[in-house]
């Protein structure tokens, strides 16, 4: 038997047709397929005409050992069935949570990073588990932050969704890696036990982060995020976990059916959907606008909520960046453009920062450090009506002007 299996495996590897594998979600010829992850290898086919459960298929799904099954979806329910399980701080937060679910079920990104904020006792971890149970159930639905990039790559290679729990801050390396995974990027590392061979990994995955802080202090991370705020759960309405999850297990198939209904609407409408303005996450916006008729939301409700959410994230990132705030304070004292070298700019903004701030690692100590920082904070300053221009002809100069 073992010899036969080895022969069949060798023939499949060397003689069989090569196909791109799918993990949880895939698409072909305008149809989206979701692997239910059950022992029968059933999947759901979603098209412009609706959705159905396929009992038999030859689709190239693969699975990791940590994947867990989705329930068989049930039709006939509205997305309102989800409201009783999400303690969103506002209707806008609920809309954005549903929007993230719809794009996370797709087989391809870019995906907005879901940031879950709320005070202690607001159910951030429970919310993260619930959101993942609708997209990519896993043996360990939420996990601690990875210690290095390799750990993050392993997690992304074995699941459709990455969910990181209870973050107190997002380190620079982690923020950069998460941005690459959310919008599509490659990673490379030396293969173990070799000196010359390289391991290359390409990934685009939905991501969930939760924590009490805002977690969007870096401008590039904030620009890729959707932040959902949760309200504190009063003691007189808090449920024991076993009761909550029992009720959720009963509702989950109906909520999943409502999401699949909306995905069908999105597939039908997306070819004719046009956006008045195109931002960084334009594919996300277009997908949700195409799906919006499936819900009882007011026309334009998603785009209003998303625009306000992005503005709040940009405000948080601006307030957390001492260089950006110092430049803004400098420009408030003048109406004419500021022109000079990076060294002169570093000296000029020093008057607008406290000694405590200037002793922190967030304050640049060299002109080169400031120059690199200007590229990162340029979008934040543009949002405050300030334009930065760097010229490299002859003397390298920086121009900061009011727009």
Tab-separated table of C-alpha atoms in Angstrom:
chain	number	residue	atom	x	y	z
A	1	UNK	CA	0.000	0.000	0.000
A	2	UNK	CA	2.751	2.477	0.900
A	3	UNK	CA	4.600	1.736	-2.343
A	4	UNK	CA	1.407	2.316	-4.320
A	5	UNK	CA	0.794	5.637	-2.593
A	6	UNK	CA	4.342	6.773	-3.334
A	7	UNK	CA	3.945	5.859	-6.993
A	8	UNK	CA	0.644	7.735	-7.256
A	9	UNK	CA	2.108	10.769	-5.489
A	10	UNK	CA	5.105	10.794	-7.822
A	11	UNK	CA	2.869	10.529	-10.888
A	12	UNK	CA	0.627	13.353	-9.653
A	13	UNK	CA	3.652	15.546	-8.986
A	14	UNK	CA	5.490	14.899	-12.223
A	15	UNK	CA	2.784	14.001	-14.733
A	16	UNK	CA	-0.434	15.636	-13.561
A	17	UNK	CA	-1.595	19.085	-14.719
A	18	UNK	CA	-0.424	21.988	-12.581
A	19	UNK	CA	-3.171	24.150	-11.015
A	20	UNK	CA	-3.065	27.091	-8.647
A	21	UNK	CA	-4.278	25.967	-5.235
A	22	UNK	CA	-6.975	27.729	-3.214
A	23	UNK	CA	-7.022	28.111	0.562
A	24	UNK	CA	-10.617	28.618	1.826
A	25	UNK	CA	-11.586	30.866	-1.100
A	26	UNK	CA	-11.095	30.811	-4.862
A	27	UNK	CA	-12.660	32.118	-8.059
A	28	UNK	CA	-13.086	31.014	-11.648
A	29	UNK	CA	-15.106	32.370	-14.592
A	30	UNK	CA	-16.977	34.952	-12.522
A	31	UNK	CA	-17.929	32.530	-9.741
A	32	UNK	CA	-16.609	32.753	-6.175
A	33	UNK	CA	-16.066	29.485	-4.317
A	34	UNK	CA	-15.895	29.117	-0.519
A	35	UNK	CA	-14.572	25.889	0.988
A	36	UNK	CA	-16.862	24.790	3.840
A	37	UNK	CA	-13.979	22.803	5.270
A	38	UNK	CA	-16.104	19.798	6.171
A	39	UNK	CA	-15.048	16.128	5.814
A	40	UNK	CA	-17.071	15.800	2.582
A	41	UNK	CA	-15.028	18.622	0.966
A	42	UNK	CA	-18.176	20.532	0.061
A	43	UNK	CA	-17.993	24.151	-1.061
A	44	UNK	CA	-20.342	27.034	-1.857
A	45	UNK	CA	-20.471	28.467	-5.381
A	46	UNK	CA	-21.551	32.123	-5.495
A	47	UNK	CA	-22.386	33.788	-8.808
A	48	UNK	CA	-24.432	36.701	-10.110
A	49	UNK	CA	-27.483	34.436	-10.119
A	50	UNK	CA	-27.257	33.327	-6.477
A	51	UNK	CA	-25.413	30.661	-4.489
A	52	UNK	CA	-25.531	26.920	-3.946
A	53	UNK	CA	-23.717	24.209	-2.006
A	54	UNK	CA	-21.700	21.888	-4.251
A	55	UNK	CA	-21.637	18.327	-2.967
A	56	UNK	CA	-19.073	17.223	-5.560
A	57	UNK	CA	-16.439	19.210	-7.431
A	58	UNK	CA	-12.861	19.076	-8.704
A	59	UNK	CA	-11.776	22.497	-7.466
A	60	UNK	CA	-8.144	22.844	-6.272
A	61	UNK	CA	-8.817	23.550	-2.595
A	62	UNK	CA	-6.118	22.766	-0.061
A	63	UNK	CA	-6.374	22.793	3.734
A	64	UNK	CA	-4.095	23.235	6.713
A	65	UNK	CA	-4.408	21.135	9.856
A	66	UNK	CA	-5.655	24.133	11.846
A	67	UNK	CA	-8.613	24.935	9.555
A	68	UNK	CA	-12.082	24.289	10.940
A	69	UNK	CA	-15.383	23.927	9.020
A	70	UNK	CA	-17.937	26.589	8.220
A	71	UNK	CA	-21.569	25.530	8.789
A	72	UNK	CA	-23.838	24.914	5.834
A	73	UNK	CA	-25.368	28.340	5.055
A	74	UNK	CA	-29.108	28.903	5.272
A	75	UNK	CA	-31.012	31.281	2.987
A	76	UNK	CA	-33.813	33.673	3.863
A	77	UNK	CA	-32.275	35.833	6.613
A	78	UNK	CA	-31.150	39.474	6.495
A	79	UNK	CA	-27.854	40.789	7.807
A	80	UNK	CA	-29.848	42.227	10.717
A	81	UNK	CA	-29.463	38.826	12.409
A	82	UNK	CA	-25.851	39.830	13.093
A	83	UNK	CA	-26.751	42.966	15.058
A	84	UNK	CA	-27.593	41.191	18.299
A	85	UNK	CA	-24.109	39.676	18.463
A	86	UNK	CA	-22.020	42.775	17.702
A	87	UNK	CA	-21.937	45.566	20.280
A	88	UNK	CA	-20.856	48.163	17.726
A	89	UNK	CA	-20.586	51.679	19.090
A	90	UNK	CA	-22.659	53.092	16.210
A	91	UNK	CA	-24.526	52.152	13.057
A	92	UNK	CA	-21.492	53.269	11.055
A	93	UNK	CA	-19.308	50.792	12.962
A	94	UNK	CA	-21.780	47.992	12.196
A	95	UNK	CA	-21.778	48.890	8.484
A	96	UNK	CA	-17.973	48.816	8.383
A	97	UNK	CA	-17.880	45.448	10.178
A	98	UNK	CA	-20.221	43.965	7.560
A	99	UNK	CA	-18.169	45.581	4.788
A	100	UNK	CA	-14.993	43.942	6.064
A	101	UNK	CA	-16.701	40.536	6.151
A	102	UNK	CA	-17.814	40.896	2.538
A	103	UNK	CA	-14.344	41.709	1.254
A	104	UNK	CA	-12.633	39.139	3.503
A	105	UNK	CA	-14.698	36.363	1.911
A	106	UNK	CA	-13.217	37.212	-1.485
A	107	UNK	CA	-10.354	35.163	-2.834
A	108	UNK	CA	-8.213	38.178	-3.646
A	109	UNK	CA	-7.320	41.532	-2.110
A	110	UNK	CA	-6.337	44.135	-1.417
A	111	UNK	CA	-8.018	43.809	1.958
A	112	UNK	CA	-8.487	46.571	4.537
A	113	UNK	CA	-6.964	45.715	7.910
A	114	UNK	CA	-9.727	45.489	10.513
A	115	UNK	CA	-8.795	47.367	13.700
A	116	UNK	CA	-11.047	46.590	16.681
A	117	UNK	CA	-10.995	49.266	19.393
A	118	UNK	CA	-12.803	49.517	22.708
A	119	UNK	CA	-12.219	49.876	26.393
A	120	UNK	CA	-11.634	46.945	28.713
A	121	UNK	CA	-14.770	44.808	28.871
A	122	UNK	CA	-16.101	45.739	25.433
A	123	UNK	CA	-15.662	42.228	24.036
A	124	UNK	CA	-12.854	42.871	21.534
A	125	UNK	CA	-11.536	39.306	21.624
A	126	UNK	CA	-15.025	37.827	21.361
A	127	UNK	CA	-15.792	40.129	18.432
A	128	UNK	CA	-12.565	39.051	16.676
A	129	UNK	CA	-13.418	35.364	17.144
A	130	UNK	CA	-16.941	35.948	15.845
A	131	UNK	CA	-15.743	37.790	12.756
A	132	UNK	CA	-13.275	35.061	11.934
A	133	UNK	CA	-15.894	32.331	12.440
A	134	UNK	CA	-17.807	33.833	9.488
A	135	UNK	CA	-14.833	33.780	7.133
A	136	UNK	CA	-12.137	31.301	8.156
A	137	UNK	CA	-12.748	29.248	11.335
A	138	UNK	CA	-9.530	28.039	12.903
A	139	UNK	CA	-8.361	25.909	15.830
A	140	UNK	CA	-6.696	29.041	17.242
A	141	UNK	CA	-8.942	31.858	15.965
A	142	UNK	CA	-6.989	34.673	17.637
A	143	UNK	CA	-3.319	34.638	18.509
A	144	UNK	CA	-0.609	36.699	20.180
A	145	UNK	CA	1.496	39.023	18.056
A	146	UNK	CA	4.283	37.261	16.135
A	147	UNK	CA	7.806	37.819	17.380
A	148	UNK	CA	9.374	37.987	13.931
A	149	UNK	CA	8.447	38.184	10.270
A	150	UNK	CA	8.966	34.453	9.731
A	151	UNK	CA	6.218	33.663	12.272
A	152	UNK	CA	3.836	35.963	10.424
A	153	UNK	CA	4.675	34.289	7.106
A	154	UNK	CA	3.957	30.838	8.545
A	155	UNK	CA	0.576	32.030	9.856
A	156	UNK	CA	-0.341	33.592	6.496
A	157	UNK	CA	0.699	30.447	4.637
A	158	UNK	CA	-1.661	28.262	6.679
A	159	UNK	CA	-4.836	30.339	6.929
A	160	UNK	CA	-6.983	32.723	4.935
A	161	UNK	CA	-7.321	35.184	7.856
A	162	UNK	CA	-4.709	36.466	10.318
A	163	UNK	CA	-6.154	37.568	13.679
A	164	UNK	CA	-3.880	39.108	16.327
A	165	UNK	CA	-5.256	39.631	19.814
A	166	UNK	CA	-4.680	42.215	22.541
A	167	UNK	CA	-2.058	44.433	20.924
A	168	UNK	CA	-0.689	47.287	23.000
A	169	UNK	CA	1.321	48.721	20.091
A	170	UNK	CA	2.319	47.902	16.514
A	171	UNK	CA	6.085	47.838	16.035
A	172	UNK	CA	7.532	49.340	12.867
A	173	UNK	CA	8.537	45.982	11.343
A	174	UNK	CA	5.114	44.498	12.100
A	175	UNK	CA	3.263	47.494	10.635
A	176	UNK	CA	5.280	47.239	7.419
A	177	UNK	CA	4.722	43.469	7.172
A	178	UNK	CA	0.979	43.755	7.821
A	179	UNK	CA	0.648	46.434	5.142
A	180	UNK	CA	2.366	44.172	2.625
A	181	UNK	CA	0.163	41.193	3.475
A	182	UNK	CA	-3.079	43.203	3.380
A	183	UNK	CA	-2.467	44.764	-0.030
A	184	UNK	CA	-0.211	42.101	-1.540
A	185	UNK	CA	3.504	41.690	-1.168
A	186	UNK	CA	6.338	39.227	-1.259
A	187	UNK	CA	8.617	37.955	1.488
A	188	UNK	CA	11.900	36.147	1.156
A	189	UNK	CA	14.087	34.320	3.637
A	190	UNK	CA	16.917	31.827	3.610
A	191	UNK	CA	15.617	28.294	3.681
A	192	UNK	CA	16.429	26.400	6.833
A	193	UNK	CA	19.482	24.121	6.737
A	194	UNK	CA	20.825	25.803	3.576
A	195	UNK	CA	23.178	28.677	2.815
A	196	UNK	CA	22.160	29.445	-0.755
A	197	UNK	CA	18.497	28.526	-1.271
A	198	UNK	CA	15.845	31.208	-0.854
A	199	UNK	CA	12.259	30.756	0.268
A	200	UNK	CA	9.874	33.205	-1.414
A	201	UNK	CA	6.327	33.704	-0.190
A	202	UNK	CA	3.639	35.867	-1.822
A	203	UNK	CA	0.486	36.622	0.156
A	204	UNK	CA	-2.584	38.818	0.286
A	205	UNK	CA	-4.689	38.058	3.360
A	206	UNK	CA	-7.443	39.660	5.464
A	207	UNK	CA	-6.162	40.784	8.875
A	208	UNK	CA	-7.847	41.484	12.243
A	209	UNK	CA	-6.067	43.403	15.015
A	210	UNK	CA	-7.600	44.271	18.375
A	211	UNK	CA	-6.436	46.327	21.324
A	212	UNK	CA	-7.310	49.209	23.617
A	213	UNK	CA	-4.960	51.730	21.881
A	214	UNK	CA	-5.837	53.057	18.434
A	215	UNK	CA	-3.018	51.038	16.766
A	216	UNK	CA	-3.009	53.341	13.716
A	217	UNK	CA	-0.207	55.715	14.655
A	218	UNK	CA	1.715	55.059	11.433
A	219	UNK	CA	0.236	56.858	8.429
A	220	UNK	CA	0.751	53.991	5.966
A	221	UNK	CA	-1.018	51.546	8.303
A	222	UNK	CA	-3.841	53.998	9.050
A	223	UNK	CA	-4.478	54.459	5.319
A	224	UNK	CA	-5.095	50.723	4.903
A	225	UNK	CA	-7.355	50.253	7.933
A	226	UNK	CA	-11.009	50.101	8.851
A	227	UNK	CA	-11.525	50.801	12.548
A	228	UNK	CA	-14.587	49.367	14.302
A	229	UNK	CA	-15.299	50.705	17.770
A	230	UNK	CA	-17.102	48.647	20.370
A	231	UNK	CA	-19.060	49.971	23.325
A	232	UNK	CA	-18.612	48.657	26.841
A	233	UNK	CA	-20.934	45.811	27.819
A	234	UNK	CA	-22.971	46.602	30.918
A	235	UNK	CA	-22.976	43.943	33.615
A	236	UNK	CA	-26.752	43.595	33.523
A	237	UNK	CA	-26.686	42.587	29.822
A	238	UNK	CA	-23.435	40.616	29.710
A	239	UNK	CA	-23.962	36.926	28.896
A	240	UNK	CA	-21.985	33.903	30.044
A	241	UNK	CA	-19.722	32.782	27.207
A	242	UNK	CA	-21.337	29.375	26.825
A	243	UNK	CA	-24.777	30.956	26.320
A	244	UNK	CA	-23.433	33.534	23.873
A	245	UNK	CA	-21.627	30.994	21.694
A	246	UNK	CA	-24.560	28.579	21.775
A	247	UNK	CA	-26.827	31.333	20.453
A	248	UNK	CA	-24.193	32.307	17.877
A	249	UNK	CA	-23.813	28.734	16.629
A	250	UNK	CA	-27.550	28.726	15.981
A	251	UNK	CA	-27.512	32.088	14.133
A	252	UNK	CA	-24.258	31.639	12.211
A	253	UNK	CA	-25.675	29.634	9.246
A	254	UNK	CA	-28.360	32.278	8.644
A	255	UNK	CA	-25.885	35.174	8.870
A	256	UNK	CA	-23.575	33.332	6.489
A	257	UNK	CA	-26.468	32.923	4.045
A	258	UNK	CA	-27.162	36.670	4.215
A	259	UNK	CA	-23.510	37.422	3.465
A	260	UNK	CA	-23.558	35.043	0.497
A	261	UNK	CA	-26.690	36.800	-0.796
A	262	UNK	CA	-24.797	40.101	-0.647
A	263	UNK	CA	-21.758	38.593	-2.375
A	264	UNK	CA	-24.019	37.484	-5.231
A	265	UNK	CA	-25.347	41.035	-5.550
A	266	UNK	CA	-21.782	42.382	-5.577
A	267	UNK	CA	-20.727	39.979	-8.342
A	268	UNK	CA	-23.760	41.049	-10.371
A	269	UNK	CA	-23.230	44.798	-9.892
A	270	UNK	CA	-19.461	45.247	-9.781
A	271	UNK	CA	-18.969	45.408	-13.597
A	272	UNK	CA	-21.178	48.518	-13.758
A	273	UNK	CA	-20.140	50.136	-10.466
A	274	UNK	CA	-18.180	53.387	-10.721
A	275	UNK	CA	-16.675	55.442	-7.897
A	276	UNK	CA	-16.746	59.227	-7.937
A	277	UNK	CA	-13.416	59.315	-6.118
A	278	UNK	CA	-10.743	56.628	-6.090
A	279	UNK	CA	-8.686	56.138	-2.918
A	280	UNK	CA	-5.957	53.700	-1.956
A	281	UNK	CA	-8.453	50.918	-1.128
A	282	UNK	CA	-10.544	51.516	-4.267
A	283	UNK	CA	-11.164	47.802	-4.899
A	284	UNK	CA	-12.621	47.442	-1.404
A	285	UNK	CA	-14.863	50.488	-1.857
A	286	UNK	CA	-16.076	49.348	-5.265
A	287	UNK	CA	-16.908	45.853	-3.996
A	288	UNK	CA	-18.985	47.141	-1.063
A	289	UNK	CA	-20.778	49.792	-3.126
A	290	UNK	CA	-21.711	47.004	-5.550
A	291	UNK	CA	-23.054	44.877	-2.656
A	292	UNK	CA	-24.889	47.728	-0.874
A	293	UNK	CA	-28.292	47.146	-2.571
A	294	UNK	CA	-28.483	43.809	-0.716
A	295	UNK	CA	-28.929	45.660	2.594
A	296	UNK	CA	-31.464	48.071	4.046
A	297	UNK	CA	-28.833	50.799	4.387
A	298	UNK	CA	-29.482	54.317	3.159
A	299	UNK	CA	-27.932	55.067	-0.223
A	300	UNK	CA	-24.284	56.020	0.221
A	301	UNK	CA	-24.200	54.925	3.876
A	302	UNK	CA	-21.076	52.831	3.437
A	303	UNK	CA	-19.033	55.477	1.648
A	304	UNK	CA	-20.009	58.102	4.243
A	305	UNK	CA	-19.022	55.780	7.090
A	306	UNK	CA	-15.775	54.776	5.399
A	307	UNK	CA	-14.800	58.365	4.554
A	308	UNK	CA	-15.390	59.464	8.165
A	309	UNK	CA	-13.489	56.424	9.426
A	310	UNK	CA	-10.472	57.231	7.259
A	311	UNK	CA	-10.510	60.836	8.421
A	312	UNK	CA	-10.545	59.741	12.082
A	313	UNK	CA	-7.649	57.342	11.452
A	314	UNK	CA	-5.657	60.102	9.730
A	315	UNK	CA	-6.340	62.450	12.650
A	316	UNK	CA	-5.063	59.837	15.113
A	317	UNK	CA	-1.947	59.193	13.031
A	318	UNK	CA	-1.282	62.925	12.741
A	319	UNK	CA	-1.684	63.548	16.471
A	320	UNK	CA	0.671	60.645	17.247
A	321	UNK	CA	3.476	61.925	14.980
A	322	UNK	CA	5.547	64.659	16.676
A	323	UNK	CA	7.287	65.677	13.434
A	324	UNK	CA	4.005	66.178	11.596
A	325	UNK	CA	2.526	68.238	14.435
A	326	UNK	CA	5.703	70.310	14.749
A	327	UNK	CA	5.699	71.138	11.019
A	328	UNK	CA	2.011	72.071	11.213
A	329	UNK	CA	2.732	74.351	14.188
A	330	UNK	CA	5.628	75.931	12.292
A	331	UNK	CA	3.445	76.663	9.271
A	332	UNK	CA	0.738	78.209	11.434
A	333	UNK	CA	3.201	81.020	12.172
A	334	UNK	CA	3.684	81.938	8.512
A	335	UNK	CA	1.720	82.492	5.327
A	336	UNK	CA	4.613	82.161	2.886
A	337	UNK	CA	6.186	78.811	1.971
A	338	UNK	CA	9.065	77.558	4.075
A	339	UNK	CA	12.137	76.729	1.948
A	340	UNK	CA	15.402	75.265	3.208
A	341	UNK	CA	17.496	72.162	3.676
A	342	UNK	CA	16.494	69.205	5.801
A	343	UNK	CA	19.095	70.280	8.361
A	344	UNK	CA	17.536	73.752	8.567
A	345	UNK	CA	14.051	72.264	8.831
A	346	UNK	CA	15.127	70.009	11.683
A	347	UNK	CA	16.427	73.050	13.521
A	348	UNK	CA	13.272	75.079	12.761
A	349	UNK	CA	10.788	72.489	14.042
A	350	UNK	CA	12.854	71.816	17.168
A	351	UNK	CA	11.340	74.976	18.659
A	352	UNK	CA	7.884	73.367	18.424
A	353	UNK	CA	8.694	70.148	20.275
A	354	UNK	CA	9.356	69.615	23.960
A	355	UNK	CA	12.683	68.349	25.248
A	356	UNK	CA	10.954	65.140	26.299
A	357	UNK	CA	9.714	64.508	22.757
A	358	UNK	CA	13.126	65.259	21.256
A	359	UNK	CA	14.711	62.643	23.480
A	360	UNK	CA	12.394	59.896	22.224
A	361	UNK	CA	13.126	57.506	19.345
A	362	UNK	CA	10.252	59.032	17.368
A	363	UNK	CA	12.196	62.281	16.889
A	364	UNK	CA	14.770	62.305	14.021
A	365	UNK	CA	18.318	63.194	15.023
A	366	UNK	CA	19.773	63.623	11.521
A	367	UNK	CA	18.763	65.380	8.316
A	368	UNK	CA	18.596	62.033	6.545
A	369	UNK	CA	16.260	60.691	9.216
A	370	UNK	CA	14.018	63.720	8.789
A	371	UNK	CA	14.026	63.330	5.000
A	372	UNK	CA	12.842	59.733	5.257
A	373	UNK	CA	10.173	60.804	7.724
A	374	UNK	CA	8.837	63.500	5.392
A	375	UNK	CA	7.887	60.886	2.807
A	376	UNK	CA	5.814	59.020	5.401
A	377	UNK	CA	3.993	62.036	6.831
A	378	UNK	CA	3.357	63.824	3.522
A	379	UNK	CA	-0.211	62.403	3.249
A	380	UNK	CA	-0.973	63.507	6.827
A	381	UNK	CA	0.217	67.050	6.130
A	382	UNK	CA	-1.701	67.166	2.852
A	383	UNK	CA	-4.797	66.455	4.891
A	384	UNK	CA	-3.939	69.565	6.932
A	385	UNK	CA	-3.560	71.716	3.823
A	386	UNK	CA	0.232	71.533	3.603
A	387	UNK	CA	2.210	70.354	0.577
A	388	UNK	CA	5.787	69.075	0.869
A	389	UNK	CA	8.109	69.142	-2.121
A	390	UNK	CA	11.697	67.881	-2.091
A	391	UNK	CA	14.152	68.948	-4.807
A	392	UNK	CA	17.520	67.336	-5.483
A	393	UNK	CA	19.010	69.619	-8.135
A	394	UNK	CA	22.152	71.192	-6.764
A	395	UNK	CA	21.439	71.813	-3.078
A	396	UNK	CA	18.789	69.457	-1.706
A	397	UNK	CA	15.938	71.619	-0.488
A	398	UNK	CA	12.574	71.097	1.143
A	399	UNK	CA	9.603	73.336	0.347
A	400	UNK	CA	6.528	73.364	2.581
A	401	UNK	CA	3.608	75.427	1.345
A	402	UNK	CA	-0.030	75.998	2.176
A	403	UNK	CA	-2.316	74.414	-0.415
